[in-house]
PDB file of C-alpha atoms in Angstrom:
ATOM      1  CA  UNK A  15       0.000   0.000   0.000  1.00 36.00           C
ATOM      2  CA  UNK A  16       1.375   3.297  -0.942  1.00 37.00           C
ATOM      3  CA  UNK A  17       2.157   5.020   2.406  1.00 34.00           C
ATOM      4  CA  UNK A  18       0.229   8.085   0.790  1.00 36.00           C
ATOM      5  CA  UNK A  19      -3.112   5.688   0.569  1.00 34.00           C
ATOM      6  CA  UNK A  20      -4.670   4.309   3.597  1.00 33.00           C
ATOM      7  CA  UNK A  21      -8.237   2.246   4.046  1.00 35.00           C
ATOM      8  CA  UNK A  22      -8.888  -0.138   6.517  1.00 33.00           C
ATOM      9  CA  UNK A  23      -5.058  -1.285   6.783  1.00 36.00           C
ATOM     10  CA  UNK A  24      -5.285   1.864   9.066  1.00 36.00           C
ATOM     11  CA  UNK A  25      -5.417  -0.757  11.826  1.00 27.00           C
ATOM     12  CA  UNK A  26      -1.829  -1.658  11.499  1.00 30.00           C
ATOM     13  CA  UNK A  27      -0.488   2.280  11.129  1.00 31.00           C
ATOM     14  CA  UNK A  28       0.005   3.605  14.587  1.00 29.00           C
ATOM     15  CA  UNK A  29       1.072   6.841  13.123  1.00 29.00           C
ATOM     16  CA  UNK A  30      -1.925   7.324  10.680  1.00 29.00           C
ATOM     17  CA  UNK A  31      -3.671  10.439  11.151  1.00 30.00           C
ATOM     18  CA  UNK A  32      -6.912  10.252  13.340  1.00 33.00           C
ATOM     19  CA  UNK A  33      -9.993  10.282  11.709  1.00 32.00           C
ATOM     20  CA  UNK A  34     -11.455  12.051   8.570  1.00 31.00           C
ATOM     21  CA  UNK A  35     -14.068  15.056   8.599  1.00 31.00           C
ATOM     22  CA  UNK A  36     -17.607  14.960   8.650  1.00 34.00           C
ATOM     23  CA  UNK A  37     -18.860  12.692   5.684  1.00 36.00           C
ATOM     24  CA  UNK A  38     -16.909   9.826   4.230  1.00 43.00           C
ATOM     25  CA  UNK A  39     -18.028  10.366   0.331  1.00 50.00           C
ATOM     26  CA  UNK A  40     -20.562   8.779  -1.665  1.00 54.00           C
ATOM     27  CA  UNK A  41     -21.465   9.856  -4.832  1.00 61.00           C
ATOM     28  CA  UNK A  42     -24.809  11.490  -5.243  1.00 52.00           C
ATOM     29  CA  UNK A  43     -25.814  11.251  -1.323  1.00 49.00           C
ATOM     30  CA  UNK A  44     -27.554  14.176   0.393  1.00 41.00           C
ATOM     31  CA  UNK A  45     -25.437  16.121   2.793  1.00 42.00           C
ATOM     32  CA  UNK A  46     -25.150  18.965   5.381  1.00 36.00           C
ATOM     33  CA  UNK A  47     -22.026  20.296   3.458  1.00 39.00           C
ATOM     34  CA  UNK A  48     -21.418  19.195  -0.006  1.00 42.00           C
ATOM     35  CA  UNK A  49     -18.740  17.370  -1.043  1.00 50.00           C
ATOM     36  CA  UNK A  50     -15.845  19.041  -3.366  1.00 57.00           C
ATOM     37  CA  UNK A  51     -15.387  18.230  -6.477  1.00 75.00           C
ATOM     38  CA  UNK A  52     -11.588  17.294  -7.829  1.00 84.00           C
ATOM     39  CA  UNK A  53      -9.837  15.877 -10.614  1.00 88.00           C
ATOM     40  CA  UNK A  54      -8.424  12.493 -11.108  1.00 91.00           C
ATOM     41  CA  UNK A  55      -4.851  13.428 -10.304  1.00 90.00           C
ATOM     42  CA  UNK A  56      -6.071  15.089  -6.771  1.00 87.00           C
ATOM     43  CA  UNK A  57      -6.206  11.569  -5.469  1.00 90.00           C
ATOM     44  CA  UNK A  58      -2.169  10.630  -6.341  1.00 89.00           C
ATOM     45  CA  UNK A  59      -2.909   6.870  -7.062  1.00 92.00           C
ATOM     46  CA  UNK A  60       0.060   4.556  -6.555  1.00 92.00           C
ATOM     47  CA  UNK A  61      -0.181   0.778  -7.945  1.00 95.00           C
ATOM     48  CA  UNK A  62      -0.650  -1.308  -5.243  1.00 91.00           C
ATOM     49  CA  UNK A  63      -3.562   1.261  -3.460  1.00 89.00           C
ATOM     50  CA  UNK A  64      -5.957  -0.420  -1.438  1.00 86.00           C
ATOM     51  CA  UNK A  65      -9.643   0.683  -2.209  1.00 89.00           C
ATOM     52  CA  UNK A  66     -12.879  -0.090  -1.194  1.00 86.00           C
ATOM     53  CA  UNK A  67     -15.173  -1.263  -4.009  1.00 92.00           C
ATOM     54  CA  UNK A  68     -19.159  -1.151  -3.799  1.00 90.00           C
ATOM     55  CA  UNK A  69     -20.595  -3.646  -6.179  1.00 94.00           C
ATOM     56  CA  UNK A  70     -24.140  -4.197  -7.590  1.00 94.00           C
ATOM     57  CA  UNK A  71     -26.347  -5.421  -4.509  1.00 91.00           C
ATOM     58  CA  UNK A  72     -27.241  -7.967  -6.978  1.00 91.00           C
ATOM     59  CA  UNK A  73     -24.057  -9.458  -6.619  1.00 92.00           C
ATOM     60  CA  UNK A  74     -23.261  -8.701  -2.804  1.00 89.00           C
ATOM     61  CA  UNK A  75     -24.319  -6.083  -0.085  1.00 84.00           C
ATOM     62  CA  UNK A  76     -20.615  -6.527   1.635  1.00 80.00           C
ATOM     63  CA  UNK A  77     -18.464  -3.687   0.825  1.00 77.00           C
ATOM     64  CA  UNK A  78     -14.784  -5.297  -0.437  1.00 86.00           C
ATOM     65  CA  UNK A  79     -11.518  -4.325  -0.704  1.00 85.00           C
ATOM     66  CA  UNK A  80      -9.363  -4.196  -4.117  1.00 93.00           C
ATOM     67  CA  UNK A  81      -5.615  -3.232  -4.856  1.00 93.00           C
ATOM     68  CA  UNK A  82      -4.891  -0.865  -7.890  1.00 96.00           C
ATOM     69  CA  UNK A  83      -3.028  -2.194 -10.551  1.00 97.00           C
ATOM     70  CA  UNK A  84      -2.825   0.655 -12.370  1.00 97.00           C
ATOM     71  CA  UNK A  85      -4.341   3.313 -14.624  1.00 97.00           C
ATOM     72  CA  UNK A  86      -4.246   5.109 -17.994  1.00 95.00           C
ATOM     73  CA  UNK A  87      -5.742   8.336 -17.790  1.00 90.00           C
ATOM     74  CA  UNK A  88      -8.409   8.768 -20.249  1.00 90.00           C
ATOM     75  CA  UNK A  89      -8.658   5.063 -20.921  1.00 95.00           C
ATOM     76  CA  UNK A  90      -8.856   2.764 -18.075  1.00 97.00           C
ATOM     77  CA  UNK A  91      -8.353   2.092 -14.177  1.00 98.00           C
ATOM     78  CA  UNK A  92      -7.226  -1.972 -13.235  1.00 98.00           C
ATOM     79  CA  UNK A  93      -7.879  -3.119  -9.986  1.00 98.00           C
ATOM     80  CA  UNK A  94      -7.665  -6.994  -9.170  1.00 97.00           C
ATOM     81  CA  UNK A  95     -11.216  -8.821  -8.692  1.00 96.00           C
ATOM     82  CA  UNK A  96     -12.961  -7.973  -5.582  1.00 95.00           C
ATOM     83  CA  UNK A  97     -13.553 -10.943  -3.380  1.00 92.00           C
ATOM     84  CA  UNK A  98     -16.191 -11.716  -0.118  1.00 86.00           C
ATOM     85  CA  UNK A  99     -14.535 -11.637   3.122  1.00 78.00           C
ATOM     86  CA  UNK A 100     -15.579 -15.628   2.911  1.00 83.00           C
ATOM     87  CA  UNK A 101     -12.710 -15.826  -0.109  1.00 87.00           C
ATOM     88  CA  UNK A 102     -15.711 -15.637  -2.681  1.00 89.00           C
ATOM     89  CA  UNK A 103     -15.108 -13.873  -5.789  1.00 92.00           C
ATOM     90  CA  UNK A 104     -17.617 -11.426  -7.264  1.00 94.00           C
ATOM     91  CA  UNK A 105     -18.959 -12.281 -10.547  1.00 93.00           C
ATOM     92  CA  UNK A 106     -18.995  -8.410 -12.141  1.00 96.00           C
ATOM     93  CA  UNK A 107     -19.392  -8.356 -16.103  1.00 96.00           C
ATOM     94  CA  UNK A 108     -19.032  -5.613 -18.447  1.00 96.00           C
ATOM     95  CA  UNK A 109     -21.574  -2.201 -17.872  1.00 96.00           C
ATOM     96  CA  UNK A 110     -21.984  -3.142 -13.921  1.00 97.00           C
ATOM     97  CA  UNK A 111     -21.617   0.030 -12.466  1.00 96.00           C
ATOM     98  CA  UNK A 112     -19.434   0.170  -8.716  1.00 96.00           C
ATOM     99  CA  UNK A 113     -18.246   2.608  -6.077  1.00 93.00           C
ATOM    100  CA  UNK A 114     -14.810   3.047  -5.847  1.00 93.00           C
ATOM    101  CA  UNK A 115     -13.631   4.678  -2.675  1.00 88.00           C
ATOM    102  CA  UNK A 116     -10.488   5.661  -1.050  1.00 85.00           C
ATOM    103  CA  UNK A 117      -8.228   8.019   1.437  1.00 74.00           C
ATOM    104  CA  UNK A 118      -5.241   9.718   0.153  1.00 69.00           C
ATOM    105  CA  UNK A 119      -3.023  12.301   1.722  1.00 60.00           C
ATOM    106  CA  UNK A 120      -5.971  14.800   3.676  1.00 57.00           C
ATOM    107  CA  UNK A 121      -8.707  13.883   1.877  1.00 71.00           C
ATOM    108  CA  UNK A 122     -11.083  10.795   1.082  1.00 76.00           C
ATOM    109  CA  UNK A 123     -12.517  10.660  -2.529  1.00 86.00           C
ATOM    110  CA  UNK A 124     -15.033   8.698  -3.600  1.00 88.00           C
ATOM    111  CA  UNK A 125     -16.291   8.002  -7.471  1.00 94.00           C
ATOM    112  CA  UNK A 126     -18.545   5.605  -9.465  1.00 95.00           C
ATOM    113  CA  UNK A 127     -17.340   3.658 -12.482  1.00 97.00           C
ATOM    114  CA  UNK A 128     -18.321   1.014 -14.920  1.00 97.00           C
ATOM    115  CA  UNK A 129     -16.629  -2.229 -15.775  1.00 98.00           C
ATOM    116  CA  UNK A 130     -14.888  -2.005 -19.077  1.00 98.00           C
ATOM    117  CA  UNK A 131     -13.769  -5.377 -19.027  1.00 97.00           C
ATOM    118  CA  UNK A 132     -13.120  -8.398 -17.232  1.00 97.00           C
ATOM    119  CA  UNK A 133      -9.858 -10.971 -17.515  1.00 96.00           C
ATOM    120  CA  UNK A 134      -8.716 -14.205 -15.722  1.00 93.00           C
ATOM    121  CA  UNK A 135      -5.238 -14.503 -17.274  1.00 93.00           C
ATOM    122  CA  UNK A 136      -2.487 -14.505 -16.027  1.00 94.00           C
ATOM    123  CA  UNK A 137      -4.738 -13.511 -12.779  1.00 93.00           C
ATOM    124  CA  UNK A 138      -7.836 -12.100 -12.372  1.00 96.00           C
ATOM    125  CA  UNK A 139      -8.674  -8.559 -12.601  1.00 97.00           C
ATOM    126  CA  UNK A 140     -10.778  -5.432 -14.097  1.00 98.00           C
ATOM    127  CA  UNK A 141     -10.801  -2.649 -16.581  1.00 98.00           C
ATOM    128  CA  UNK A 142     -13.191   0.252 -14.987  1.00 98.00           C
ATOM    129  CA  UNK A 143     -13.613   3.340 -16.808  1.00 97.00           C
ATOM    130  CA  UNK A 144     -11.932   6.549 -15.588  1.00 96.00           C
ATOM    131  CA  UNK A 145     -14.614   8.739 -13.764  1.00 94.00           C
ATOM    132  CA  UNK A 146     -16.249  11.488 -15.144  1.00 90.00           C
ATOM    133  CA  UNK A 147     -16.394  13.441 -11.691  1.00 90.00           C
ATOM    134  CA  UNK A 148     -14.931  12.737  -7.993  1.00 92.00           C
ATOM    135  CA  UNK A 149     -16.060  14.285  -4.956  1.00 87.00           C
ATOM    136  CA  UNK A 150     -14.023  14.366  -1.713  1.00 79.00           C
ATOM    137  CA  UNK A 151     -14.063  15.042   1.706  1.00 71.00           C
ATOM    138  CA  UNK A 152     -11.195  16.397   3.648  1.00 66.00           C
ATOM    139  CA  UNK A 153      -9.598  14.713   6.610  1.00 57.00           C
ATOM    140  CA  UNK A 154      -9.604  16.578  10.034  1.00 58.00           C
ATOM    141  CA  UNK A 155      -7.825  15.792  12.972  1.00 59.00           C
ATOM    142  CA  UNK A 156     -10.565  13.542  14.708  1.00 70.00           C
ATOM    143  CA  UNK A 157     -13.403  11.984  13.217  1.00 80.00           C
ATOM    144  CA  UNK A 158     -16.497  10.994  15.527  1.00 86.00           C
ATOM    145  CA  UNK A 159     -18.914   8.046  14.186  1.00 89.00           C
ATOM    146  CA  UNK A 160     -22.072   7.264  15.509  1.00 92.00           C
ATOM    147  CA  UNK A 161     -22.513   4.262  18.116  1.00 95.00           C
ATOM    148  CA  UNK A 162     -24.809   2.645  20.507  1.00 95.00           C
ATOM    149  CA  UNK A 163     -22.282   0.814  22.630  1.00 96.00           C
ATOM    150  CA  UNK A 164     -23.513  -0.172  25.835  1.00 97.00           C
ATOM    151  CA  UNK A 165     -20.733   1.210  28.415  1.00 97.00           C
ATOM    152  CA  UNK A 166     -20.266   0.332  32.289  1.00 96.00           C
ATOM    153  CA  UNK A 167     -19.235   3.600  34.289  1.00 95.00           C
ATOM    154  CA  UNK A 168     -17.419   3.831  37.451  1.00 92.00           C
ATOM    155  CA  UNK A 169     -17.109   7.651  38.681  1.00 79.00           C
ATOM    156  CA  UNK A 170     -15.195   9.446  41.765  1.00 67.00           C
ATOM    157  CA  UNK A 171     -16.024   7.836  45.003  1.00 59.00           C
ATOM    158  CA  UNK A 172     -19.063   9.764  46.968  1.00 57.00           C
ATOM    159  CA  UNK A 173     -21.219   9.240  43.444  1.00 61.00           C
ATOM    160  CA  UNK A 174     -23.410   6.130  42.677  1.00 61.00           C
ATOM    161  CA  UNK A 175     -21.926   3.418  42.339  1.00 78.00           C
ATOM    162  CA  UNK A 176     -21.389   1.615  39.211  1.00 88.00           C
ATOM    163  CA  UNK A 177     -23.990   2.713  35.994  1.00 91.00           C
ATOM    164  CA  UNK A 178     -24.498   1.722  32.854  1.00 93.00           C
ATOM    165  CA  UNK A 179     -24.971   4.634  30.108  1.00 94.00           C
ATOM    166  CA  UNK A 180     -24.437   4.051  26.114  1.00 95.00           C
ATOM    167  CA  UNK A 181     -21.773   5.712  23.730  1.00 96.00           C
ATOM    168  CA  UNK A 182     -23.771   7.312  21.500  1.00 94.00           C
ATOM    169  CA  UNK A 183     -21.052   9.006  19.170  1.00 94.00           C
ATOM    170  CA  UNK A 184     -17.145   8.144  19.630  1.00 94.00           C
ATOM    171  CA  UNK A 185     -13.665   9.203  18.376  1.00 92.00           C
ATOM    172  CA  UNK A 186      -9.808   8.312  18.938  1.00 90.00           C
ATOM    173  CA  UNK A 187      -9.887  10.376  21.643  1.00 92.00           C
ATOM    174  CA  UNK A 188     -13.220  11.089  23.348  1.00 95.00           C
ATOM    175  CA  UNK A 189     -17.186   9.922  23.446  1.00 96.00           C
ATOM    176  CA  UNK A 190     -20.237  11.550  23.986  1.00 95.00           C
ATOM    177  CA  UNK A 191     -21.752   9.185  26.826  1.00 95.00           C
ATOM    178  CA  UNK A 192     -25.382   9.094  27.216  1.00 92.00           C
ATOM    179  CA  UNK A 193     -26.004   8.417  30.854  1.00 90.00           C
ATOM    180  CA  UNK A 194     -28.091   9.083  34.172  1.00 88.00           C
ATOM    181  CA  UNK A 195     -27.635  12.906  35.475  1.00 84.00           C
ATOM    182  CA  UNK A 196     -25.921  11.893  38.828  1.00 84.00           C
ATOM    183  CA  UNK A 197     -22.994   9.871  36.856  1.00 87.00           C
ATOM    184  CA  UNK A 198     -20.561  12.476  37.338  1.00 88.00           C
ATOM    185  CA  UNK A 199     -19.891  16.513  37.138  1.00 89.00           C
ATOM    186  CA  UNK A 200     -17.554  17.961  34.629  1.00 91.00           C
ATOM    187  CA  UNK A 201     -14.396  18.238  35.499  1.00 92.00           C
ATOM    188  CA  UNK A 202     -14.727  14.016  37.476  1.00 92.00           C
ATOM    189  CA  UNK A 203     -12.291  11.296  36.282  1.00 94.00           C
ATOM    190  CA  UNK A 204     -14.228   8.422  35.474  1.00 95.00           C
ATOM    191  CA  UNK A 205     -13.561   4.840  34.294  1.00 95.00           C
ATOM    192  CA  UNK A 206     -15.219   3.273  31.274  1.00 96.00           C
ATOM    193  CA  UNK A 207     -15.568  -0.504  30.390  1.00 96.00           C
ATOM    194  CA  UNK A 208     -16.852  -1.411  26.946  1.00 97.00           C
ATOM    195  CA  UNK A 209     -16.445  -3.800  24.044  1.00 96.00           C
ATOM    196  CA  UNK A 210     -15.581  -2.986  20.387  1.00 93.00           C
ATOM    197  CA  UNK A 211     -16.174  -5.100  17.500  1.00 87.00           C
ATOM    198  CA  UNK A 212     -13.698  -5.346  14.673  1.00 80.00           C
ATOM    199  CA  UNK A 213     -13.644  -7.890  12.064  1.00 71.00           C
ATOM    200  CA  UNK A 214     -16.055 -10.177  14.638  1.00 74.00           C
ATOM    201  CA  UNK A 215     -13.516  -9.922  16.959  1.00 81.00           C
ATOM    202  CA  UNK A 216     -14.615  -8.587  19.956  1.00 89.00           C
ATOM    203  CA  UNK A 217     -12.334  -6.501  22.009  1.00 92.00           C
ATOM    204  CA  UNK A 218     -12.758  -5.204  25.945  1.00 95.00           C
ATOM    205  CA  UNK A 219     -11.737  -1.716  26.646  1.00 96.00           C
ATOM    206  CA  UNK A 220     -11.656   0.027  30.384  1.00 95.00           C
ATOM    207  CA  UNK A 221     -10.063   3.783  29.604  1.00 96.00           C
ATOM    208  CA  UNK A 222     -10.018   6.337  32.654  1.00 96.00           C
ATOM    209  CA  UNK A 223     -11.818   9.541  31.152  1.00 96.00           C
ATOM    210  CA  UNK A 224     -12.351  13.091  32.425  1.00 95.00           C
ATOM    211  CA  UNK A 225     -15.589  14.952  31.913  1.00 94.00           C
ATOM    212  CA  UNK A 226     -15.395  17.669  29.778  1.00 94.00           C
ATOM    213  CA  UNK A 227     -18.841  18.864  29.310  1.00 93.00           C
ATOM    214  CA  UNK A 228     -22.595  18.321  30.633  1.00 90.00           C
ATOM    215  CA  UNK A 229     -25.423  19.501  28.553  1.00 86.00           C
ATOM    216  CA  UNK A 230     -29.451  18.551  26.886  1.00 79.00           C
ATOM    217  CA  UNK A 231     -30.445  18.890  24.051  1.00 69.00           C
ATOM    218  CA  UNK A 232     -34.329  19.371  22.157  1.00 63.00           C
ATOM    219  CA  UNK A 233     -33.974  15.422  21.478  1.00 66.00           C
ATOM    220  CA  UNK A 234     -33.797  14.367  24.878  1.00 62.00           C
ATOM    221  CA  UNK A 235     -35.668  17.362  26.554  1.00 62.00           C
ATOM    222  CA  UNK A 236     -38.712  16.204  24.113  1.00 65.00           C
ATOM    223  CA  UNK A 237     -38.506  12.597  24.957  1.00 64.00           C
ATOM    224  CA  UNK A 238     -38.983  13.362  28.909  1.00 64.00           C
ATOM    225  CA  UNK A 239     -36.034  11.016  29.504  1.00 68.00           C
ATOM    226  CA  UNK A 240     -33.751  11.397  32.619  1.00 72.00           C
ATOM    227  CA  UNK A 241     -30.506  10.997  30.548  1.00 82.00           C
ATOM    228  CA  UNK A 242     -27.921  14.125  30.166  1.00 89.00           C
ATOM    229  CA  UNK A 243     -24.779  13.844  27.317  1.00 91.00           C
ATOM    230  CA  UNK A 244     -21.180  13.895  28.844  1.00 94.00           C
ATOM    231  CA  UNK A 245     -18.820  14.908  26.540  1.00 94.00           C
ATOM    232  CA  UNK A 246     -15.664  12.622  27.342  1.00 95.00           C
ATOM    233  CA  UNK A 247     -11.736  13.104  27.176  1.00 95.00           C
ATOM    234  CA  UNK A 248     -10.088   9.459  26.945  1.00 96.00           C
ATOM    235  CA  UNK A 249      -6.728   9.890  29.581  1.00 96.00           C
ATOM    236  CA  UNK A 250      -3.366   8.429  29.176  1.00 93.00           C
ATOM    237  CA  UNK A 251      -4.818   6.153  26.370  1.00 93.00           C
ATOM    238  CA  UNK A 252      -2.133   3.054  25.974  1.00 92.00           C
ATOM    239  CA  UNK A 253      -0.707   2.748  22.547  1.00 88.00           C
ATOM    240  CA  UNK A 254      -2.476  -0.864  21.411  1.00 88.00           C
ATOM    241  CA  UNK A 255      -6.023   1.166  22.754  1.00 92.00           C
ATOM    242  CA  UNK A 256      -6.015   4.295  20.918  1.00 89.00           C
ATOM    243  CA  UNK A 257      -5.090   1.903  17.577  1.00 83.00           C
ATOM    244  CA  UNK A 258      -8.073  -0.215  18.788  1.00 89.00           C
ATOM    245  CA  UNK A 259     -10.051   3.076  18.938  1.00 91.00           C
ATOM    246  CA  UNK A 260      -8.928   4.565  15.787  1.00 84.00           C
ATOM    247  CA  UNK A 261      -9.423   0.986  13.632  1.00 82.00           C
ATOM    248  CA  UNK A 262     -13.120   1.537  14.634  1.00 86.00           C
ATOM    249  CA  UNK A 263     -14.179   4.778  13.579  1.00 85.00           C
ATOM    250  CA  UNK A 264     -12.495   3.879  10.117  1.00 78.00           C
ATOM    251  CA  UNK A 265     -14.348   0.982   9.803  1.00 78.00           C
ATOM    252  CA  UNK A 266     -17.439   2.492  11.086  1.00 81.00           C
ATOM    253  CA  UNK A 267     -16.871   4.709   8.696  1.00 76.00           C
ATOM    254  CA  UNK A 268     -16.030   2.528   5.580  1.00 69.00           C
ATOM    255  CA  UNK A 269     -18.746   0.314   6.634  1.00 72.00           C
ATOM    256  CA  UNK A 270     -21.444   3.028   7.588  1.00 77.00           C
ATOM    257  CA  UNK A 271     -20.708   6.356   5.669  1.00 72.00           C
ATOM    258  CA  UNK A 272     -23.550   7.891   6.902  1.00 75.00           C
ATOM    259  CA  UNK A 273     -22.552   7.526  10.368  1.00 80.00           C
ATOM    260  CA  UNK A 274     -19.982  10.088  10.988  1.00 76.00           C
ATOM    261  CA  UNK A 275     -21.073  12.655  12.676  1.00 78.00           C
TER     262      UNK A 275
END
């Protein structure tokens, strides 16, 4: 992978920048800001690229991961045949149209193509046409996705004792916790405990946190409910958890591109 180029192999770059801004891109989808458009060298492809390919949900509904071969501008892109996480190679033929995505220096671009061709020899890969327009997104310091992780909260001593809230938005460094009002004051240290889900391997985190903020908001002042938002700081995160953290959002985010926040 060119170290200019980074998708889900984000996991195994410690020093990958945090997250990317609000809206991973996908062509033609309503947003609050719209995305910008660029031109084909803006996204400084390098054979061997990692990209994430959207196929026909005739074909499959799971989002896959190609390498680029190459390109010619003008003429043609080649990535290698996009297989199922169960080692099942996707059938595309010629005039399928796909969504190409991918993150590149500060910015993630996203464009739809059609396959030109398919070929088997001497391996198996695709021609897909050059697009006609890209739209991108640029990469901020640290990206928030959506979540409803169930979380287990421990706060200062002289507060209740152990609560359960949810983690209903969450970054590399920080989560908005949706919890009872008596959980904690800003300005407490508290400790979190909650599991993460990568790949469909589950991972336990417990990461001491201060609280930076207390508010409402109409949503929750409508529904009648109890609950207040906490706006957390994760503290002296360990190097292994703040990749574990950081893996997450991107996938949330490849997976779910609606969900950042």
């Amino acid at each position: 992978m060119s170290s200019n180029t980074v998708a889900l192999d984000a996991m195994e770059t410690p020093e990958f920048a945090d997250s990317v801004s609000d809206g991973a891109v996908t062509p033609g989808a309503k947003k609050s800001a719209p995305d910008v458009g660029f031109h084909f060298e803006a996204m400084n492809l390098k054979p061997g690229d990692r990209m994430q390919i959207q196929v026909p949900s005739k074909l499959s509904d799971e989002r896959c991961f190609v390498r680029l071969i190459g390109f010619l501008p003008g003429h043609s892109i080649l990535i290698t045949t996009p297989t199922t996480a169960s080692n099942v190679r996707l059938q595309l033929i010629e005039d399928d149209q796909v969504v190409m995505r991918i993150f590149s220096r500060q910015q993630a671009f996203a464009f739809s193509s059609d396959v030109l061709r398919t070929c088997k020899l001497p391996y198996s890969y695709l021609h897909i046409s050059v697009p006609k327009a890209i739209e991108g997104t640029v990469i901020r310091k640290a990206a928030r996705v959506k979540t409803k992780i169930i979380v287990k909260v421990n706060a200062d001593e002289g507060r209740a004792a152990e609560q359960t809230g949810v983690i209903s938005n969450l970054s590399a460094n920080g989560a908005l916790l949706d919890g009872r009002k008596n959980i904690a004051e800003v300005g407490d240290t508290i400790q979190t405990t909650f599991n993460l889900k990568l790949h469909n391997v589950e991972t336990r985190l417990s990461l001491r946190a201060i609280v930076r903020a207390a508010f409402d908001d109409d949503t929750l002042r409508q529904s009648g409910t109890s609950l207040t938002h906490f706006g957390l700081e994760f503290l002296d995160l360990q190097p292994n958890d703040h990749m574990i953290l950081q893996s997450m959002v991107y996938q949330k985010m490849i997976e779910e591109p609606l969900s950042l926040v």
